[in-house]
XYZ file of C-alpha atoms in Angstrom:
655
model
C -22.907 1.500 47.794
C -22.399 4.572 44.877
C -21.682 3.134 41.203
C -20.031 6.088 38.877
C -20.973 6.840 34.680
C -18.200 7.786 33.628
C -18.107 11.593 31.951
C -19.769 12.225 28.891
C -17.378 14.526 26.652
C -18.690 16.354 23.498
C -15.846 17.185 20.835
C -15.425 17.957 17.147
C -14.308 14.796 15.005
C -13.691 15.720 11.349
C -11.462 12.559 10.868
C -14.277 10.688 12.111
C -17.576 12.768 11.024
C -15.470 12.130 6.847
C -15.464 8.489 7.853
C -19.030 7.683 8.844
C -20.120 10.040 6.815
C -18.534 8.910 3.498
C -19.361 5.107 4.288
C -22.990 5.226 6.001
C -24.039 9.227 5.129
C -23.983 9.134 9.406
C -22.464 13.148 9.251
C -24.012 14.387 12.649
C -22.355 15.155 16.154
C -21.261 12.201 18.694
C -20.400 11.901 22.013
C -17.100 10.063 23.141
C -16.731 8.252 26.404
C -13.551 8.580 27.852
C -13.519 4.863 29.886
C -13.088 3.281 26.307
C -9.381 2.658 26.160
C -9.357 2.968 22.357
C -7.870 5.978 21.054
C -10.897 7.493 19.573
C -13.224 5.815 22.390
C -16.911 5.109 21.732
C -18.093 7.062 19.844
C -21.709 7.683 20.223
C -24.870 10.051 18.423
C -25.173 12.768 21.879
C -29.378 11.851 20.818
C -29.669 8.471 21.682
C -29.888 6.793 24.991
C -27.390 4.238 25.990
C -29.595 1.079 25.494
C -30.195 2.237 21.432
C -26.722 2.312 21.427
C -25.859 -1.486 22.735
C -29.396 -2.595 20.936
C -27.621 -0.301 17.272
C -24.395 -2.808 17.860
C -26.245 -5.536 18.471
C -29.091 -5.824 15.826
C -27.396 -4.471 13.077
C -23.780 -6.175 13.204
C -25.018 -9.164 11.322
C -26.890 -7.677 8.322
C -23.377 -5.772 8.014
C -21.670 -7.479 8.539
C -23.051 -9.431 5.589
C -22.733 -6.551 3.332
C -18.701 -5.902 4.266
C -18.121 -9.703 3.493
C -19.545 -9.105 0.398
C -17.786 -5.808 0.049
C -13.913 -7.857 0.851
C -15.252 -11.365 -1.368
C -15.775 -7.976 -4.228
C -12.271 -6.254 -3.690
C -10.825 -10.140 -4.159
C -12.822 -10.888 -7.145
C -11.894 -6.859 -8.852
C -8.066 -7.533 -7.387
C -7.904 -10.736 -9.823
C -9.530 -9.718 -11.937
C -7.276 -6.719 -12.498
C -4.648 -8.469 -12.075
C -6.183 -11.069 -15.123
C -6.199 -8.049 -17.232
C -2.748 -6.384 -16.389
C -1.057 -9.562 -17.474
C -2.758 -10.320 -19.955
C -1.428 -7.319 -21.939
C 0.532 -9.640 -23.789
C -2.555 -10.911 -26.125
C -4.803 -7.959 -26.219
C -4.506 -7.939 -29.786
C -5.508 -11.180 -30.056
C -8.242 -10.416 -28.159
C -9.611 -7.410 -30.160
C -9.012 -10.371 -33.323
C -10.698 -12.281 -31.521
C -13.685 -9.392 -31.185
C -13.462 -9.068 -34.598
C -14.329 -12.532 -35.632
C -17.255 -12.603 -34.204
C -18.733 -8.984 -34.949
C -17.881 -7.811 -38.138
C -16.262 -4.560 -36.876
C -12.565 -3.679 -35.883
C -12.779 -1.823 -32.182
C -10.029 -1.553 -29.265
C -12.209 -3.877 -26.795
C -10.276 -4.025 -23.634
C -10.788 -0.017 -23.299
C -13.848 0.053 -21.777
C -13.232 -3.547 -19.935
C -9.946 -1.877 -18.971
C -11.657 1.265 -17.558
C -14.075 -0.369 -16.140
C -12.151 -2.691 -14.036
C -10.043 0.617 -12.604
C -13.299 2.348 -11.893
C -14.606 -0.452 -10.195
C -11.512 -1.596 -8.769
C -10.770 1.698 -7.340
C -14.555 2.531 -6.261
C -14.060 -1.357 -4.420
C -10.910 -0.578 -2.885
C -11.711 3.163 -1.284
C -15.311 1.547 -0.023
C -12.811 -1.047 1.784
C -10.485 0.765 3.374
C -13.213 3.088 4.242
C -14.932 0.662 6.377
C -11.207 -0.847 7.646
C -11.215 2.557 9.362
C -14.551 2.137 11.335
C -13.111 -1.295 12.817
C -9.714 0.336 14.141
C -11.704 3.335 15.503
C -14.187 1.010 17.056
C -17.967 2.654 14.637
C -20.467 -0.071 13.935
C -20.559 -0.883 9.709
C -23.647 1.016 8.145
C -23.083 1.096 4.750
C -24.909 3.653 3.355
C -28.089 1.761 0.566
C -26.250 3.645 -2.347
C -22.876 2.324 -2.182
C -24.806 -0.888 -1.534
C -26.388 -0.774 -5.375
C -23.063 0.098 -6.190
C -21.350 -2.423 -4.718
C -23.989 -5.251 -6.200
C -23.557 -3.119 -9.505
C -19.368 -3.863 -9.867
C -19.643 -7.413 -8.188
C -22.578 -8.193 -10.514
C -20.875 -6.740 -13.956
C -17.199 -8.701 -12.779
C -19.208 -12.342 -12.527
C -20.736 -10.879 -15.920
C -17.477 -10.680 -17.389
C -15.220 -13.678 -16.310
C -17.800 -15.130 -17.040
C -17.594 -13.585 -21.247
C -14.268 -14.170 -20.731
C -14.351 -17.643 -19.875
C -16.421 -18.091 -22.778
C -15.159 -16.210 -26.038
C -11.091 -15.906 -24.297
C -10.740 -19.153 -21.972
C -7.566 -20.119 -23.185
C -5.687 -17.141 -22.146
C -6.852 -18.141 -17.888
C -3.368 -19.557 -18.493
C -1.246 -16.741 -17.956
C -2.608 -15.915 -14.920
C -0.796 -18.994 -13.560
C 2.332 -18.445 -15.641
C 2.962 -15.562 -15.144
C 2.725 -16.299 -11.020
C 6.048 -17.991 -11.891
C 7.036 -14.339 -12.936
C 5.324 -12.381 -9.865
C 4.959 -14.739 -6.937
C 8.115 -13.954 -4.944
C 6.552 -10.972 -4.731
C 3.527 -11.377 -4.127
C 4.000 -13.631 -1.626
C 5.478 -10.695 0.092
C 2.715 -8.028 -0.130
C 0.144 -10.503 1.348
C 2.362 -10.683 4.523
C 2.557 -8.105 5.104
C -0.943 -6.817 4.332
C -2.449 -9.367 6.741
C 0.525 -8.429 9.413
C -1.051 -5.455 8.865
C -4.209 -6.184 9.892
C -2.730 -8.007 13.110
C -3.666 -4.541 14.341
C -7.293 -4.394 13.413
C -7.766 -7.982 14.790
C -5.438 -8.110 18.329
C -8.108 -4.621 18.570
C -11.048 -7.091 17.864
C -9.686 -10.152 20.445
C -8.790 -7.333 23.024
C -11.299 -4.647 23.268
C -14.317 -6.184 20.769
C -16.181 -7.234 23.562
C -16.480 -9.773 21.565
C -17.438 -13.283 22.770
C -15.411 -16.302 23.404
C -16.212 -18.095 21.007
C -16.010 -15.760 18.528
C -12.909 -14.741 19.612
C -11.505 -18.346 19.287
C -12.908 -17.999 16.118
C -11.336 -15.336 14.554
C -7.739 -15.728 15.804
C -8.232 -19.244 14.708
C -9.025 -18.148 11.015
C -6.089 -15.273 11.404
C -3.437 -17.613 12.691
C -4.228 -20.159 9.786
C -4.207 -17.265 7.267
C -0.948 -16.064 8.662
C 0.688 -19.922 8.281
C -0.402 -20.797 5.501
C 1.196 -17.585 3.965
C 4.262 -18.603 5.780
C 4.129 -21.994 3.592
C 3.244 -20.490 0.299
C 7.183 -20.567 -0.859
C 6.498 -24.400 -0.726
C 4.503 -23.939 -3.772
C 6.046 -21.271 -5.638
C 7.567 -22.407 -8.528
C 9.418 -20.515 -10.621
C 12.588 -20.683 -13.463
C 13.809 -17.585 -12.510
C 15.055 -19.368 -9.176
C 18.139 -20.670 -10.821
C 21.771 -20.300 -10.115
C 22.840 -17.589 -12.579
C 25.591 -19.566 -14.251
C 22.987 -21.752 -15.044
C 21.047 -19.502 -17.064
C 20.875 -20.441 -20.785
C 21.806 -17.761 -23.897
C 19.172 -14.967 -24.397
C 16.690 -16.288 -26.889
C 16.739 -14.975 -30.752
C 14.153 -12.700 -31.463
C 11.430 -13.668 -34.462
C 9.253 -10.885 -36.081
C 5.819 -11.640 -35.930
C 4.531 -10.153 -39.249
C 7.204 -7.988 -38.804
C 7.010 -5.194 -36.086
C 3.223 -4.619 -36.526
C 3.753 -2.305 -33.529
C 5.870 -0.077 -35.365
C 4.530 -0.425 -38.885
C 1.283 -1.788 -40.277
C 1.193 -5.754 -40.347
C 2.510 -8.233 -43.142
C 4.169 -4.967 -45.072
C 7.370 -4.596 -46.171
C 7.699 -1.731 -43.934
C 6.436 -3.701 -41.309
C 9.560 -6.606 -41.986
C 12.273 -3.719 -42.188
C 11.173 -2.318 -39.035
C 11.837 -6.139 -37.484
C 15.402 -6.009 -39.259
C 16.295 -2.918 -37.405
C 15.480 -4.117 -34.225
C 17.998 -7.051 -35.446
C 15.232 -10.228 -35.211
C 16.563 -13.146 -36.607
C 14.058 -14.688 -38.722
C 10.236 -13.413 -39.664
C 7.110 -15.213 -40.008
C 3.765 -14.331 -41.519
C 0.244 -15.866 -42.410
C 0.152 -16.594 -46.316
C -2.841 -16.562 -48.816
C -2.833 -17.789 -52.340
C -4.710 -15.912 -54.927
C -6.516 -16.788 -57.496
C -3.919 -16.749 -60.034
C -2.144 -18.599 -57.780
C 0.712 -16.105 -56.425
C 1.268 -16.206 -52.604
C 0.518 -12.968 -50.748
C 0.751 -12.831 -47.015
C -2.604 -11.859 -44.891
C -3.796 -12.800 -42.025
C -7.544 -12.181 -42.065
C -9.861 -14.019 -44.824
C -11.386 -11.282 -45.927
C -9.396 -7.988 -46.443
C -12.070 -5.794 -44.865
C -9.624 -4.511 -41.991
C -5.656 -4.349 -43.114
C -7.068 -2.730 -46.724
C -9.334 -0.465 -48.233
C -10.995 -3.366 -50.291
C -14.651 -1.656 -49.053
C -14.379 1.683 -51.607
C -11.970 -0.104 -53.968
C -14.319 -2.859 -54.666
C -17.992 -2.252 -53.142
C -20.020 -5.437 -52.545
C -16.551 -7.461 -52.209
C -15.379 -6.846 -48.662
C -16.948 -10.145 -47.989
C -15.615 -12.426 -49.931
C -12.315 -14.455 -48.906
C -9.263 -13.058 -49.583
C -8.390 -16.114 -51.775
C -11.099 -15.035 -53.967
C -9.387 -11.893 -55.573
C -6.574 -12.281 -58.154
C -2.716 -10.602 -57.969
C -3.807 -7.679 -59.731
C -6.891 -6.208 -57.948
C -4.875 -7.292 -54.520
C -1.745 -5.046 -55.176
C -4.065 -2.485 -56.341
C -5.164 -2.234 -52.242
C -3.796 -0.019 -50.053
C -2.861 -1.485 -46.295
C -1.236 0.790 -44.267
C -3.845 3.610 -43.987
C -6.986 0.920 -41.510
C -3.460 0.667 -39.388
C -3.128 4.907 -38.852
C -6.589 5.074 -38.738
C -7.301 2.089 -35.956
C -4.181 2.892 -34.004
C -4.186 -1.288 -32.927
C -0.867 -0.805 -30.346
C -1.785 3.084 -29.290
C 1.882 3.259 -30.365
C 0.221 5.397 -33.865
C 1.392 8.746 -31.507
C 4.948 7.551 -31.889
C 5.245 7.604 -35.586
C 7.951 9.856 -37.587
C 6.363 12.077 -39.743
C 8.480 10.237 -42.580
C 7.455 6.636 -41.687
C 4.216 8.264 -41.379
C 4.225 8.993 -44.578
C 6.243 5.788 -45.793
C 2.610 3.290 -43.852
C 0.085 5.352 -45.577
C 1.346 3.712 -49.055
C 1.942 0.411 -47.923
C 0.178 -2.232 -50.154
C -0.509 -5.911 -49.697
C 2.939 -7.971 -49.703
C 3.473 -11.404 -51.579
C 5.395 -14.510 -50.196
C 8.286 -13.441 -53.465
C 8.599 -10.377 -51.673
C 9.200 -11.133 -48.130
C 11.848 -14.011 -49.169
C 14.235 -11.941 -51.361
C 14.327 -9.867 -48.393
C 14.632 -12.720 -46.048
C 17.698 -13.896 -48.233
C 19.306 -9.748 -48.288
C 19.499 -9.919 -44.876
C 20.398 -13.485 -44.323
C 16.909 -13.883 -42.184
C 14.602 -16.957 -42.262
C 11.002 -17.316 -42.663
C 8.517 -18.917 -40.918
C 5.265 -18.906 -42.118
C 1.675 -20.382 -41.899
C -0.190 -21.268 -44.651
C -3.721 -20.843 -45.310
C -4.930 -23.682 -47.557
C -7.417 -22.949 -50.552
C -10.684 -24.357 -50.084
C -11.817 -27.282 -52.328
C -13.821 -25.174 -54.649
C -10.728 -22.750 -54.985
C -8.827 -23.562 -58.818
C -5.297 -23.645 -57.205
C -6.714 -26.230 -54.401
C -4.076 -28.864 -55.642
C -1.489 -26.751 -56.586
C -0.608 -24.600 -54.262
C 2.127 -26.715 -52.959
C 3.674 -26.200 -56.457
C 2.259 -22.417 -56.350
C 4.622 -22.287 -52.921
C 7.480 -23.845 -54.082
C 7.931 -21.646 -57.294
C 8.158 -17.986 -55.026
C 11.311 -19.592 -52.840
C 12.747 -20.546 -56.089
C 11.793 -17.462 -57.657
C 13.161 -15.497 -54.502
C 16.602 -16.742 -54.985
C 15.923 -17.853 -50.742
C 18.592 -20.502 -49.298
C 15.926 -23.686 -48.984
C 16.729 -23.895 -45.800
C 15.916 -20.721 -44.309
C 12.294 -21.271 -45.020
C 10.598 -23.196 -41.665
C 7.199 -24.620 -43.477
C 4.998 -25.072 -41.000
C 2.181 -26.740 -42.772
C 1.155 -29.898 -41.395
C -1.074 -30.983 -44.170
C 0.684 -32.617 -47.438
C 4.034 -32.987 -45.062
C 5.572 -35.832 -46.771
C 4.986 -34.553 -50.283
C 6.615 -31.490 -49.560
C 9.263 -33.289 -48.451
C 9.733 -35.433 -51.437
C 9.148 -32.497 -53.467
C 11.454 -30.291 -51.690
C 13.735 -32.503 -49.248
C 16.044 -28.909 -47.895
C 13.552 -26.851 -46.209
C 13.244 -27.094 -43.550
C 10.575 -28.744 -41.622
C 8.819 -27.025 -38.272
C 5.847 -28.882 -36.496
C 3.064 -26.316 -34.316
C 1.915 -28.827 -32.077
C 3.285 -30.062 -28.853
C 5.125 -33.913 -29.818
C 7.036 -36.270 -27.991
C 10.834 -36.377 -29.847
C 9.944 -40.199 -31.372
C 7.451 -37.870 -33.147
C 9.154 -35.254 -34.040
C 11.751 -38.173 -35.704
C 8.786 -39.197 -37.488
C 8.044 -36.524 -39.194
C 11.523 -35.446 -39.715
C 11.789 -31.958 -37.796
C 14.268 -30.634 -34.727
C 11.805 -27.396 -33.908
C 8.881 -26.825 -32.687
C 6.841 -23.725 -32.733
C 4.557 -23.889 -29.749
C 1.462 -21.268 -28.325
C 3.336 -20.249 -25.193
C 0.755 -21.887 -22.899
C 1.572 -24.642 -24.009
C 5.183 -25.052 -23.565
C 5.937 -26.155 -19.611
C 8.979 -25.233 -17.925
C 9.785 -29.186 -17.747
C 9.063 -29.805 -21.588
C 10.915 -26.782 -22.897
C 13.690 -28.133 -20.739
C 13.438 -31.658 -22.006
C 12.830 -31.008 -25.049
C 16.231 -28.929 -25.112
C 17.968 -32.335 -23.119
C 16.662 -33.574 -26.388
C 18.321 -31.496 -28.972
C 15.051 -29.895 -30.576
C 14.606 -26.515 -31.975
C 11.523 -24.912 -29.592
C 10.060 -21.124 -30.980
C 6.901 -20.037 -28.256
C 4.764 -17.140 -29.264
C 3.671 -14.625 -28.860
C 6.151 -12.882 -26.793
C 5.161 -9.244 -26.287
C 5.966 -8.418 -22.625
C 9.241 -8.425 -21.449
C 8.254 -10.402 -17.651
C 7.202 -13.191 -20.205
C 10.398 -13.145 -22.176
C 12.401 -13.269 -18.261
C 10.767 -16.764 -17.481
C 10.619 -17.882 -20.937
C 14.858 -16.265 -21.193
C 14.657 -18.373 -17.267
C 13.086 -22.198 -18.558
C 15.477 -21.628 -21.314
C 14.021 -21.496 -24.785
C 15.665 -20.654 -27.863
C 13.981 -17.718 -29.849
C 10.611 -16.446 -29.071
C 7.848 -14.221 -32.253
C 6.881 -11.365 -30.814
C 4.534 -8.142 -32.557
C 6.514 -6.162 -29.852
C 10.686 -6.609 -31.201
C 11.535 -3.213 -30.241
C 10.760 -3.671 -26.899
C 12.220 -7.027 -25.939
C 15.016 -5.827 -27.979
C 15.599 -3.077 -25.105
C 15.756 -6.941 -21.933
C 19.251 -7.343 -22.195
C 19.293 -10.097 -18.972
C 16.509 -11.000 -17.125
C 13.614 -8.690 -14.935
C 14.922 -11.200 -11.770
C 16.792 -14.137 -10.952
C 18.020 -15.347 -7.616
C 19.756 -18.565 -6.266
C 17.210 -20.943 -3.932
C 19.793 -19.470 -1.455
C 19.256 -16.238 -1.826
C 14.751 -16.445 -2.631
C 15.282 -19.181 0.798
C 16.887 -16.362 3.325
C 13.989 -13.633 1.872
C 11.427 -16.425 2.390
C 12.578 -16.934 6.730
C 13.711 -13.573 6.931
C 10.051 -12.222 5.853
C 8.532 -14.668 7.644
C 9.909 -14.296 10.896
C 9.828 -10.234 10.727
C 6.091 -10.795 10.254
C 6.032 -13.204 13.415
C 7.732 -10.379 14.998
C 5.902 -7.507 14.162
C 2.041 -9.360 14.836
C 3.666 -10.746 18.357
C 4.919 -6.804 19.134
C 0.724 -5.994 17.615
C -0.892 -8.050 20.298
C 1.332 -6.899 23.294
C 0.756 -3.155 22.471
C -3.307 -3.843 22.148
C -2.918 -6.011 25.211
C -1.449 -2.513 26.749
C -4.904 -0.203 25.821
C -7.030 -3.151 27.990
C -8.612 -2.191 31.410
C -7.927 -4.559 33.932
C -10.893 -6.856 34.073
C -12.314 -8.790 31.384
C -9.909 -9.058 28.473
C -8.462 -12.211 30.195
C -11.618 -14.381 30.226
C -11.014 -14.094 26.360
C -9.395 -16.389 24.799
C -6.798 -13.359 23.202
C -6.217 -12.360 26.476
C -5.152 -16.004 27.812
C -2.185 -16.064 25.125
C -1.169 -12.496 25.447
C -0.685 -13.024 29.464
C 1.252 -16.390 28.706
C 3.938 -13.083 28.503
C 4.091 -11.936 31.437
C 6.825 -12.503 33.583
C 5.099 -15.828 35.731
C 6.256 -17.933 32.429
C 8.080 -15.969 30.427
C 9.484 -18.917 30.272
C 7.970 -20.622 28.057
C 7.149 -17.515 25.700
C 11.511 -16.653 25.617
C 11.157 -20.683 24.743
C 8.547 -20.716 21.557
C 10.046 -17.754 20.101
C 13.593 -19.609 20.601
C 12.318 -22.761 19.113
C 10.729 -20.694 16.177
C 14.097 -18.864 15.402
C 16.243 -21.580 15.475
C 13.393 -24.129 13.437
C 13.807 -20.924 10.422
C 17.642 -20.927 11.488
C 17.774 -24.982 10.832
C 15.389 -24.465 7.778
C 17.874 -21.947 6.361
C 21.010 -24.114 6.755
C 18.948 -26.888 4.789
C 18.004 -24.511 2.426
C 20.978 -22.787 2.226
C 24.250 -25.054 1.311
C 26.519 -21.698 1.014
C 28.988 -21.048 3.523
C 28.151 -17.443 3.438
C 24.219 -17.687 3.642
C 23.820 -19.826 6.245
C 25.784 -17.031 8.505
C 23.362 -14.555 7.253
C 20.421 -16.604 8.350
C 22.162 -17.927 11.994
C 22.556 -13.447 12.596
C 19.359 -13.106 11.280
C 17.597 -16.136 13.266
C 20.177 -14.762 16.357
C 18.563 -10.715 15.944
C 14.482 -11.913 16.271
C 15.500 -14.040 19.133
C 17.317 -11.425 20.388
C 13.812 -9.061 19.405
C 11.773 -10.875 21.083
C 13.367 -11.598 24.730
C 13.350 -7.646 24.447
C 9.861 -7.252 24.016
C 8.896 -10.176 26.577
C 11.376 -7.247 29.139
C 9.848 -4.783 28.086
C 6.892 -5.901 28.202
C 7.637 -7.306 32.024
C 8.840 -3.983 32.402
C 5.689 -2.014 32.226
C 3.849 -4.332 33.097
C 5.279 -3.791 37.246
C 5.440 0.061 36.630
C 1.265 0.312 36.239
C -0.636 1.224 39.432
C -4.116 0.692 40.199
C -5.581 4.275 39.967
C -9.870 5.068 40.295
C -11.899 5.185 37.541
C -13.015 9.036 38.331
C -9.644 9.987 39.344
C -8.525 8.771 36.166
C -11.174 10.505 34.237
C -10.959 13.902 35.842
C -7.053 13.847 35.240
C -7.479 12.887 31.942
C -10.143 16.369 31.182
C -7.622 17.957 33.616
C -4.997 17.451 31.798
C -5.616 18.654 28.370
C -7.729 22.465 28.952
C -7.161 23.427 25.588
C -9.150 21.267 24.200
C -12.864 22.397 22.829
C -14.752 19.734 26.100
C -16.929 20.748 27.550
C -18.258 18.798 30.481
C -22.205 18.304 30.330
C -22.549 15.646 33.521
C -21.724 13.042 36.540
C -24.397 10.787 37.163
C -24.367 9.144 40.757
C -26.294 6.028 40.227
C -27.137 4.586 44.153
């Protein structure tokens, strides 16, 4: 009996050489065996014998697969890390302020973190794409040792960053869960698209990956479980923006938090005037009491960050701001720091006129702010820092604030008192002040404090609590809200007002970024799942056609695809009909509107028809295939492409 070994040919493969060279630093010439069903064939080094090739695949597969898993894990971790920093844009200034309180020096700590994250994510993503290309082309994974060091460095630095943020800024992790209320439906569709695309690689490994039956079973089960899990993820997605448009509440009012600190130095008259230009309804500020009893606006405990105290009063820059008298405070410049540090990356957009105004800004007193609010018919919400026990105004700070309110001429109802300490004394002496609470309390607790207004951090205001408070006629203000997506989520939740550092940004949001009814979302969900399922089935069918007869049907994947042949086509069509019918039934249940179930039914019928066509075409192509001698196929394949630069090396006959 004569056994023929397939022809071995040399070819120039520039694309493949670049892939293997960049990923594994393998730039040598390869030869291809034309008996492989892959488009690129089974490629190997020309100088290595067949046994060495097989041993290289078997010996290095586990180690290189481990590195590929490390690479994939690094990509997923960096994906979450990048997503966190993308959504944390709302609080970049808060992060820098935390760093300032720890180090004593103002630096924009977000810049190096974001730059390192982008570089690491791009690098790992590039290597992962190269690795997936290796798998798709049937190449063994052999990550270069320099890349291994780089991947480990990126992974280690990312883990260190996660641990550091968890220690310094743990509360900020809440923004990831909150942001999913805005991005969840779109991330779901994107994830389904990615996993559906990966079905081509999975089908290729199952059909002609040369794997054992147990490996095929595990791979198929893992892929199917992930795919089905993604199909059912919308059951866990809850977004206030999925609601009937008619139920949308009025647009939340905007409060200028420290004025408009992105357009002018914070807590200055210029900043509050800029906020007025953005149609805010109120001002929010931080108040400190000076040594001589003058309330003034200052966020920090010291004057170092926002004034030139270091040059005006050398040696006193580390003293508490309340230990200066008003004459000393008034002499300080409160605008140069803004132009120098550019805390919001907005100085380059400031006009020449505003630049000159910012240079000459001074510290603002509470009286000046209240007079501006009274003139513009705005309210004022301020947080007051109580003087220390050794401070001369420790027992007089309430009267100092009340005198400022009286001197300004503002109506007491326009002043929101948030300080919880001595609230009863304040209410007794100034009963007309608008009492506001900055902690979550039950409705009965709010009644005890004689208030119907809450001001909460956005991470403390859940959708259920917001709607419960609104139903109890409690007004809720949420802070800080600087990004349109967060503003949209809170708008759909029913918040009445938000405090923002960026009123000029929120002013340009006339409606929520997206809003869809439950009917529309269910239709999108069911349609995307059905389309994905049809594509995955088609991928496995197409991959099966590339497999040589004999051997593939011994695997579980081959058995699954063989079920689609004409002998058992009725079973396959029945399953597809069941899937389509279930989708239509589910859509009909979720969508009570008359038109939408019709659309869902149309989608289901179209899906069923497409699947039936795929089965018929598959059977037609299978029936049209003839049996050829492998040697004839190889010779005809070479003869059909005389223009290629192909050199026939040899043909071995083994007796």
